[in-house]
Each structure stands twice: as structure tokens, then as C-alpha cells.
Amino acid sequence: MTLSSSPSQSSLSSFGWDEAWAAAFAPYAAQGLLPGRVVRVDRGQCDVMTEDGVVRADTAFVTPHDPLRVICTGDWAAVEATGNPRYVKAYLPRRTAFVRSTSSQRSEGQILAANVDHAIIAVPLAVELDLGRIERFLALAWESGAQPLVVLTKADLVPDPAALAYLVQDVETTAPGVQVLTVSSHTGEGTDVLAAVVADGTSVLLGTSGAGKSTLANALLGADVMDVREIREVDGKGRHTTTTRNLLALPGGGVLIDTPGLRGVGLFDAEAGVGQVFSEIEEYAEQCRFHDCAHEAEPGCAVREAVAEGALAERRLESYRKLLRENQRIVAKTDARLRAEIRRDWRMKSAVGRANYAAKRGGRA
């Protein structure tokens, strides 16, 4: 994919520049630096959209040891006005940041996109819905500070209106407080509604490989800008058609960041995001007898009572526990105090378990 460097297409306002960004950039403007939005990053360099068009710049000055502070697609950067090469000297504080955990044993965070207003989670209807994966994406989206939106792609593959309605209902139950749209890039169904949503602000497209993100991006862009490849019929997956994160201005307003398909969607310090996804469980939890109820075997547990009465699905509770445990493990690897609390809690539970076992054996240890 190539980016135009024509000044007529490089108005910063169409890429999200506003008075607040201008005020934040004032100290850099006084130094003679140019403002611009990062539209692509690769191998220590980035493409930055400035008032003069796209500038290729080196990121050596903004490459810290902390992977969460490296420059990324969506950042607003301060770029040298001249030079060969030009350098990015700094970037403005981010309003939002989409972060996931890497697959490394160090459990570092990886920033995928910055200054995002809408997180579009693309879910294909060509294969069976994975509600747990949707919840995982939603947790990261809520934690980022962006507004999530679930888009069920390839809706034309579910011709039965009743079946489609059931699928939408399942996702709506999984995503409380989140708009759910059905879209078909093949027939055009729903694309006008989605275009209206993303016309205001910056949106990022998220999903697994084969979710139809690139096809959806082309529909929003009104042109075949992103490469599209066939997916395997056996599992609905395909090769990554997008290999870098690209920021593109939409013809109807707003900008879009298309991302590669994500195989792993690890949480990274996303407790608040998990709580938002499972807001109904946290509301029930406020009625539990004990404020630190684990919702397992404690007396007076309102969450378990809701499951028993059929008001809360057992699957939802299990998914909630799983994501909280995963997030706790990630945070504990970098938080010594939390590690100590986890060990203390584990010892306490072990002592209670031994006491209960001894009581069952008539007091014999």
C-alpha cells in the first residue's frame, strides 16, 4: 500500500488535528518542529502526515527501553522541518492507547494504536462465534479508553433472518453497553451505518486473520486500497493480508487504522476493562455478603445465586474468572506487592483447606 504525499490530501484536520492538539504542540512549534500524525511504523522509521504531505522520518530519538513508549500508528509527532534523514523528536501525550500483552515470558505490553476513539471488533459469521474471544477483545478495547463496537462481518452467509437475529442477540448479551452491527461487504448491508459511526474521530479495526477487516476497510474507503486474500473454508482463517498498521483518511470523514490479524489477544493490566465487559457480574457482586467474595463456595454469594436462578449464564462467570486470573498473573509479574498478596492469599486458602480436611477426618491431621 502506498500513501499519497500530495498537499491537497494532507490537511491535518482531516487526520484529527484540533485546538487541543495544537495547544499541546505549542512548545514544539516554538522550536521550529512540524506537527504530524504517524500513519505507519516499520523498522525504526515511520511515515508522518504533515501539512506538507507524507514525510519519512527516523524514530531513533523516541525509541526508549519501555515498549509502551515507542512511537506507534496514531501518535501525533514533532518532526524536524528539514534534514536527510529527518527525525521524530517527540510525540504528544496519548489520549487513548490500545495495548495487549506480548507472547514473551517477560509479559511486556505491546502498543497497537494510539489516540483511538472507536475500537471496531470484526467478528466473521462464516464460522462459529467465539464469545470468549469477543469478551477478550472487548476488555482490551474498554481498557484503552476507546468506545468498542462489534461488527459481525459476512452477514450474507447467514441468509435466515431468525438465525441472524439469534447470533446478534448472543453477541449483545456478551457485549453489554456496546453497539452490535451486522455488515456484508459483498451486498453493502450495514456499511452505511458503520461509515456514519466512524466518520467522527479515529477508529481502529481489530480481529483475527480472516475476519474480513481488509474487505471492510475497502468498503469504508470506497476503493480497493487494502489487499484481500481468500480464507480457508475448513476453519475460516487465512494469511495476514495486512502486515503493518496503517492510518488512512476516510472519504466520509474520520480516519481508520487497519491492523494485522491478531492470533494472540493477551490482556495487559486490563482489570477495569474486564469489569466493564462483565458489568452485570460486578453489579451482582455488590450484593454479595462478603466484599472479597470469590463467587465460588462462599455463603451469601449473589453471583452464584444469579447463576442458579438462570439470570446469569455459567459460561459468563467462568469467562470472567478466567480473564481476571490471567490479568492478575500478568500484573503480578511486574508488581512485587501484588505477588506478595497472591502468595499470602494462597497460603490462607491452603490453611483453610487443611483445616476443613482435618475436620472431616475427625480432627486427625
Coordinates of C-alpha atoms in Angstrom, one line a residue:
M1 CA 0.0 0.0 0.0
T2 CA 1.3 3.5 -0.9
L3 CA 0.4 6.8 0.7
S4 CA -0.1 9.9 -1.3
S5 CA 2.2 12.8 -0.4
S6 CA 0.0 15.4 -2.2
P7 CA -0.5 18.5 -0.1
S8 CA -4.1 18.7 -1.2
Q9 CA -4.8 15.4 0.6
S10 CA -2.8 16.1 3.7
S11 CA -4.9 18.5 5.7
L12 CA -4.1 17.7 9.4
S13 CA -7.7 18.5 10.4
S14 CA -8.9 15.5 8.3
F15 CA -6.5 13.4 10.3
G16 CA -7.9 14.5 13.7
W17 CA -5.9 17.7 14.4
D18 CA -7.8 20.1 16.7
E19 CA -7.3 23.0 19.0
A20 CA -6.3 20.8 22.0
W21 CA -3.6 19.1 20.0
A22 CA -2.4 22.5 18.7
A23 CA -2.1 23.8 22.3
A24 CA -0.2 20.7 23.4
F25 CA 2.2 21.1 20.4
A26 CA 2.9 24.8 21.1
P27 CA 6.3 24.2 22.8
Y28 CA 7.5 22.1 19.9
A29 CA 6.2 24.7 17.3
A30 CA 8.4 27.2 19.1
Q31 CA 11.4 25.0 18.4
G32 CA 10.6 25.0 14.7
L33 CA 9.3 21.5 14.6
L34 CA 6.4 20.3 12.4
P35 CA 3.3 18.6 13.7
G36 CA 2.2 15.4 12.0
R37 CA 0.3 12.2 12.6
V38 CA 2.1 8.8 12.3
V39 CA 0.3 6.8 9.6
R40 CA 2.7 3.8 9.5
V41 CA 5.7 2.5 11.5
D42 CA 8.3 -0.1 10.4
R43 CA 11.9 -0.9 11.2
G44 CA 12.8 2.2 13.2
Q45 CA 11.2 4.6 10.7
C46 CA 7.8 5.9 10.2
D47 CA 5.6 7.8 7.7
V48 CA 4.2 11.0 9.2
M49 CA 1.4 13.0 7.6
T50 CA 2.3 16.7 7.9
E51 CA 0.9 19.9 6.3
D52 CA 3.5 19.4 3.5
G53 CA 2.4 15.8 2.8
V54 CA 3.9 12.5 4.0
V55 CA 7.3 12.7 5.5
R56 CA 9.6 9.7 6.1
A57 CA 11.3 10.1 9.5
D58 CA 13.7 8.2 11.7
T59 CA 12.5 7.3 15.2
A60 CA 15.9 6.9 16.9
F61 CA 15.2 9.8 19.3
V62 CA 11.9 8.2 20.5
T63 CA 12.9 4.6 21.0
P64 CA 13.0 4.0 24.8
H65 CA 13.6 0.7 26.5
D66 CA 9.9 0.7 27.6
P67 CA 7.9 -0.9 24.7
L68 CA 4.8 1.0 25.7
R69 CA 6.6 4.3 25.0
V70 CA 7.8 3.6 21.5
I71 CA 6.1 5.6 18.7
C72 CA 3.2 3.9 17.1
T73 CA 0.5 4.4 14.4
G74 CA -1.9 7.1 15.5
D75 CA 0.6 9.2 17.5
W76 CA 0.9 12.9 17.0
A77 CA 4.6 13.6 16.4
A78 CA 7.0 16.5 16.4
V79 CA 9.2 16.2 13.2
E80 CA 12.2 18.1 12.0
A81 CA 11.3 20.6 9.3
T82 CA 14.4 19.8 7.3
G83 CA 17.1 17.2 7.1
N84 CA 18.1 13.9 5.4
P85 CA 17.1 11.9 7.2
R86 CA 14.5 13.8 9.2
Y87 CA 13.9 12.7 12.8
V88 CA 10.9 12.5 15.1
K89 CA 12.0 14.4 18.1
A90 CA 9.0 13.7 20.4
Y91 CA 5.3 12.8 20.4
L92 CA 2.4 14.3 22.2
P93 CA 0.8 12.6 25.3
R94 CA -1.7 10.0 24.1
R95 CA -5.4 10.4 24.8
T96 CA -6.0 6.6 24.5
A97 CA -3.8 3.6 23.8
F98 CA -4.7 0.1 22.7
V99 CA -2.3 -2.3 24.5
R100 CA -2.0 -6.1 24.6
S101 CA 0.4 -8.4 26.3
T102 CA 3.2 -9.9 24.2
S103 CA 3.8 -13.6 24.0
S104 CA 7.2 -13.2 25.6
Q105 CA 7.9 -14.6 29.0
R106 CA 8.6 -11.1 30.3
S107 CA 5.0 -10.3 29.8
E108 CA 5.7 -6.9 28.3
G109 CA 2.9 -4.8 26.8
Q110 CA 2.7 -4.0 23.1
I111 CA 1.0 -0.9 22.0
L112 CA -1.0 -1.4 18.8
A113 CA -2.6 2.0 18.2
A114 CA -2.8 5.4 19.8
N115 CA -5.4 8.2 20.1
V116 CA -8.3 6.0 19.0
D117 CA -11.9 6.9 19.6
H118 CA -13.7 3.8 18.3
A119 CA -12.4 0.2 18.5
I120 CA -14.1 -1.8 15.8
I121 CA -14.0 -5.6 16.6
A122 CA -14.6 -7.5 13.4
V123 CA -16.2 -10.9 14.0
P124 CA -16.9 -13.2 11.0
L125 CA -20.2 -15.0 10.7
A126 CA -18.5 -17.5 8.4
V127 CA -17.5 -19.7 11.4
E128 CA -19.0 -20.4 14.8
L129 CA -19.0 -17.5 17.2
D130 CA -16.2 -17.5 19.8
L131 CA -17.9 -15.5 22.6
G132 CA -14.9 -15.8 24.8
R133 CA -12.6 -14.2 22.2
I134 CA -15.1 -11.4 21.7
E135 CA -15.1 -10.7 25.5
R136 CA -11.3 -10.7 25.4
F137 CA -11.2 -8.1 22.6
L138 CA -13.8 -6.0 24.4
A139 CA -11.8 -6.0 27.7
L140 CA -8.7 -4.6 25.8
A141 CA -10.9 -2.1 24.0
W142 CA -12.6 -0.7 27.1
E143 CA -9.2 -0.6 28.9
S144 CA -7.8 1.5 26.0
G145 CA -10.2 4.3 26.6
A146 CA -11.9 3.9 23.2
Q147 CA -15.6 3.1 22.6
P148 CA -15.9 -0.5 21.4
L149 CA -18.1 -1.5 18.5
V150 CA -18.7 -5.1 17.4
V151 CA -19.2 -5.6 13.7
L152 CA -20.4 -9.0 12.6
T153 CA -19.0 -9.4 9.1
K154 CA -20.0 -11.6 6.2
A155 CA -23.7 -11.4 7.2
D156 CA -24.7 -12.5 3.7
L157 CA -23.5 -16.0 4.7
V158 CA -26.4 -16.2 7.2
P159 CA -29.5 -15.8 4.9
D160 CA -32.0 -16.9 7.6
P161 CA -33.2 -13.7 9.4
A162 CA -34.2 -15.6 12.5
A163 CA -30.8 -17.3 12.7
L164 CA -29.0 -14.0 12.2
A165 CA -31.2 -12.4 15.0
Y166 CA -30.2 -15.1 17.4
L167 CA -26.5 -14.6 16.7
V168 CA -26.8 -10.8 17.2
Q169 CA -28.6 -11.5 20.5
D170 CA -25.8 -13.8 21.7
V171 CA -23.2 -11.1 20.9
E172 CA -25.3 -8.3 22.5
T173 CA -25.6 -10.4 25.7
T174 CA -21.8 -10.8 25.6
A175 CA -21.2 -7.1 25.0
P176 CA -23.3 -5.1 27.3
G177 CA -23.3 -1.4 26.5
V178 CA -21.8 -2.0 23.1
Q179 CA -23.4 -1.4 19.7
V180 CA -23.5 -4.5 17.5
L181 CA -23.8 -4.2 13.7
T182 CA -24.2 -6.8 11.0
V183 CA -22.3 -5.9 7.9
S184 CA -21.8 -7.5 4.5
S185 CA -19.1 -6.0 2.3
H186 CA -20.5 -8.2 -0.5
T187 CA -24.0 -6.8 -0.5
G188 CA -23.2 -3.5 1.2
E189 CA -25.6 -4.2 4.1
G190 CA -24.7 -2.1 7.1
T191 CA -21.7 -0.4 5.7
D192 CA -23.5 3.0 5.5
V193 CA -24.4 2.8 9.2
L194 CA -20.8 1.8 10.1
A195 CA -19.4 4.7 7.9
A196 CA -21.6 7.1 9.8
V197 CA -20.3 5.8 13.2
V198 CA -16.6 6.1 12.2
A199 CA -17.0 9.5 10.5
D200 CA -16.3 11.2 13.8
G201 CA -12.8 10.6 15.1
T202 CA -10.2 7.8 14.8
S203 CA -11.2 4.1 14.5
V204 CA -9.1 1.0 14.7
L205 CA -10.0 -2.3 13.1
L206 CA -9.3 -5.3 15.2
G207 CA -9.9 -9.0 14.8
T208 CA -8.4 -12.3 13.9
S209 CA -7.0 -13.2 10.4
G210 CA -9.9 -14.0 8.1
A211 CA -12.4 -11.7 10.0
G212 CA -12.8 -9.6 6.8
K213 CA -11.1 -6.5 8.2
S214 CA -9.3 -5.5 4.9
T215 CA -12.5 -6.1 2.9
L216 CA -14.4 -3.9 5.4
A217 CA -11.7 -1.3 5.2
N218 CA -12.0 -1.2 1.4
A219 CA -15.8 -0.7 1.8
L220 CA -15.3 2.2 4.1
L221 CA -12.6 3.7 1.9
G222 CA -14.6 3.3 -1.2
A223 CA -11.7 1.8 -3.1
D224 CA -9.6 -1.4 -3.1
V225 CA -6.7 0.1 -1.0
M226 CA -6.1 -2.9 1.2
D227 CA -5.0 -6.3 -0.2
V228 CA -7.6 -9.1 0.2
R229 CA -7.0 -12.8 0.1
E230 CA -9.1 -15.9 0.2
I231 CA -9.5 -17.7 3.5
R232 CA -9.6 -21.5 4.2
E233 CA -13.0 -23.0 4.2
V234 CA -12.1 -25.5 6.8
D235 CA -11.6 -23.0 9.7
G236 CA -12.3 -19.6 8.2
K237 CA -8.7 -18.5 8.7
G238 CA -6.3 -17.0 6.3
R239 CA -2.9 -15.4 5.9
H240 CA -2.4 -11.9 7.2
T241 CA -3.3 -9.6 4.3
T242 CA -2.3 -6.6 6.5
T243 CA 1.2 -6.8 7.8
T244 CA 1.5 -3.3 9.3
R245 CA -0.8 -0.8 11.0
N246 CA -1.8 1.8 8.5
L247 CA -3.8 5.0 9.2
L248 CA -6.0 6.2 6.4
A249 CA -8.4 9.2 6.0
L250 CA -11.9 8.1 5.2
P251 CA -13.9 9.9 2.4
G252 CA -16.9 10.5 4.6
G253 CA -14.8 11.9 7.5
G254 CA -12.7 10.3 10.2
V255 CA -9.6 8.2 10.0
L256 CA -9.2 4.4 10.1
I257 CA -6.3 2.3 11.4
D258 CA -6.2 -1.2 9.9
T259 CA -4.2 -3.8 11.8
P260 CA -2.9 -7.3 11.1
G261 CA -4.9 -10.2 12.2
L262 CA -4.2 -10.9 15.9
R263 CA -3.5 -14.5 16.8
G264 CA -2.9 -13.8 20.5
V265 CA -5.0 -11.3 22.4
G266 CA -3.3 -11.3 25.8
L267 CA -4.6 -8.9 28.5
F268 CA -2.2 -6.4 29.9
D269 CA -3.3 -4.7 33.2
A270 CA -6.9 -4.6 32.0
E271 CA -8.9 -5.1 35.2
A272 CA -11.1 -2.1 34.6
G273 CA -11.8 -3.3 31.0
V274 CA -12.7 -6.8 32.3
G275 CA -15.1 -5.2 34.8
Q276 CA -16.7 -3.2 32.0
V277 CA -17.2 -6.3 29.9
F278 CA -18.8 -8.2 32.7
S279 CA -20.7 -5.3 34.3
E280 CA -23.7 -7.4 35.2
I281 CA -21.5 -9.7 37.3
E282 CA -19.9 -6.8 39.1
E283 CA -23.4 -5.4 39.8
Y284 CA -24.4 -8.8 41.3
A285 CA -21.2 -8.9 43.3
E286 CA -22.1 -5.7 45.1
Q287 CA -24.9 -7.7 46.8
C288 CA -22.6 -10.5 48.0
R289 CA -22.3 -10.9 51.8
F290 CA -18.6 -10.6 51.7
H291 CA -16.9 -7.7 49.8
D292 CA -14.0 -10.0 48.7
C293 CA -16.3 -12.8 47.6
A294 CA -14.6 -15.1 45.0
H295 CA -18.1 -16.3 43.8
E296 CA -17.2 -19.9 44.3
A297 CA -18.5 -21.5 47.5
E298 CA -18.9 -18.5 49.9
P299 CA -22.3 -18.2 51.7
G300 CA -24.5 -15.3 50.6
C301 CA -22.9 -15.1 47.1
A302 CA -25.3 -13.1 44.9
V303 CA -23.4 -14.0 41.8
R304 CA -23.8 -17.8 42.3
E305 CA -27.4 -17.2 43.2
A306 CA -27.9 -15.4 39.9
V307 CA -26.4 -18.4 38.1
A308 CA -28.7 -20.8 40.0
E309 CA -31.7 -18.8 39.1
G310 CA -30.8 -18.6 35.4
A311 CA -30.3 -14.8 35.4
L312 CA -26.6 -15.2 34.7
A313 CA -25.0 -17.7 32.3
E314 CA -22.4 -20.1 33.9
R315 CA -20.3 -19.5 30.8
R316 CA -20.1 -15.8 31.5
L317 CA -19.0 -16.4 35.1
E318 CA -16.3 -18.8 34.0
S319 CA -15.0 -16.4 31.3
Y320 CA -15.0 -13.6 33.9
R321 CA -12.9 -15.7 36.3
K322 CA -10.5 -16.8 33.6
L323 CA -9.8 -13.2 32.4
L324 CA -9.4 -11.9 35.9
R325 CA -6.9 -14.7 36.7
E326 CA -5.0 -14.1 33.5
N327 CA -4.8 -10.4 34.2
Q328 CA -3.7 -10.9 37.7
R329 CA -0.8 -13.2 36.6
I330 CA 0.4 -10.6 34.1
V331 CA 0.3 -7.7 36.6
A332 CA 1.9 -9.8 39.3
K333 CA 5.0 -10.4 37.2
T334 CA 5.8 -6.7 37.4
D335 CA 4.2 -5.9 40.7
A336 CA 6.1 -7.2 43.8
R337 CA 3.4 -6.1 46.2
L338 CA 0.7 -7.9 44.3
R339 CA 2.8 -11.1 44.1
A340 CA 3.1 -11.0 47.9
E341 CA -0.7 -10.6 48.2
I342 CA -1.3 -13.5 45.9
R343 CA 1.1 -15.7 47.9
R344 CA -0.5 -14.7 51.2
D345 CA -4.0 -15.4 49.8
W346 CA -2.8 -18.8 48.5
R347 CA -1.3 -19.7 51.9
M348 CA -4.5 -18.6 53.7
K349 CA -6.7 -20.7 51.3
S350 CA -4.3 -23.7 51.8
A351 CA -4.6 -23.4 55.6
V352 CA -8.4 -23.3 55.4
G353 CA -8.4 -26.3 53.1
R354 CA -6.2 -28.3 55.5
A355 CA -8.4 -27.3 58.5
N356 CA -11.5 -28.4 56.6
Y357 CA -9.8 -31.7 55.7
A358 CA -8.8 -32.3 59.3
A359 CA -12.3 -31.6 60.5
K360 CA -13.7 -34.1 58.1
R361 CA -11.3 -36.8 59.4
G362 CA -12.4 -36.2 63.0
G363 CA -9.6 -33.8 63.9
R364 CA -6.8 -36.1 62.7
A365 CA -4.3 -34.2 60.6

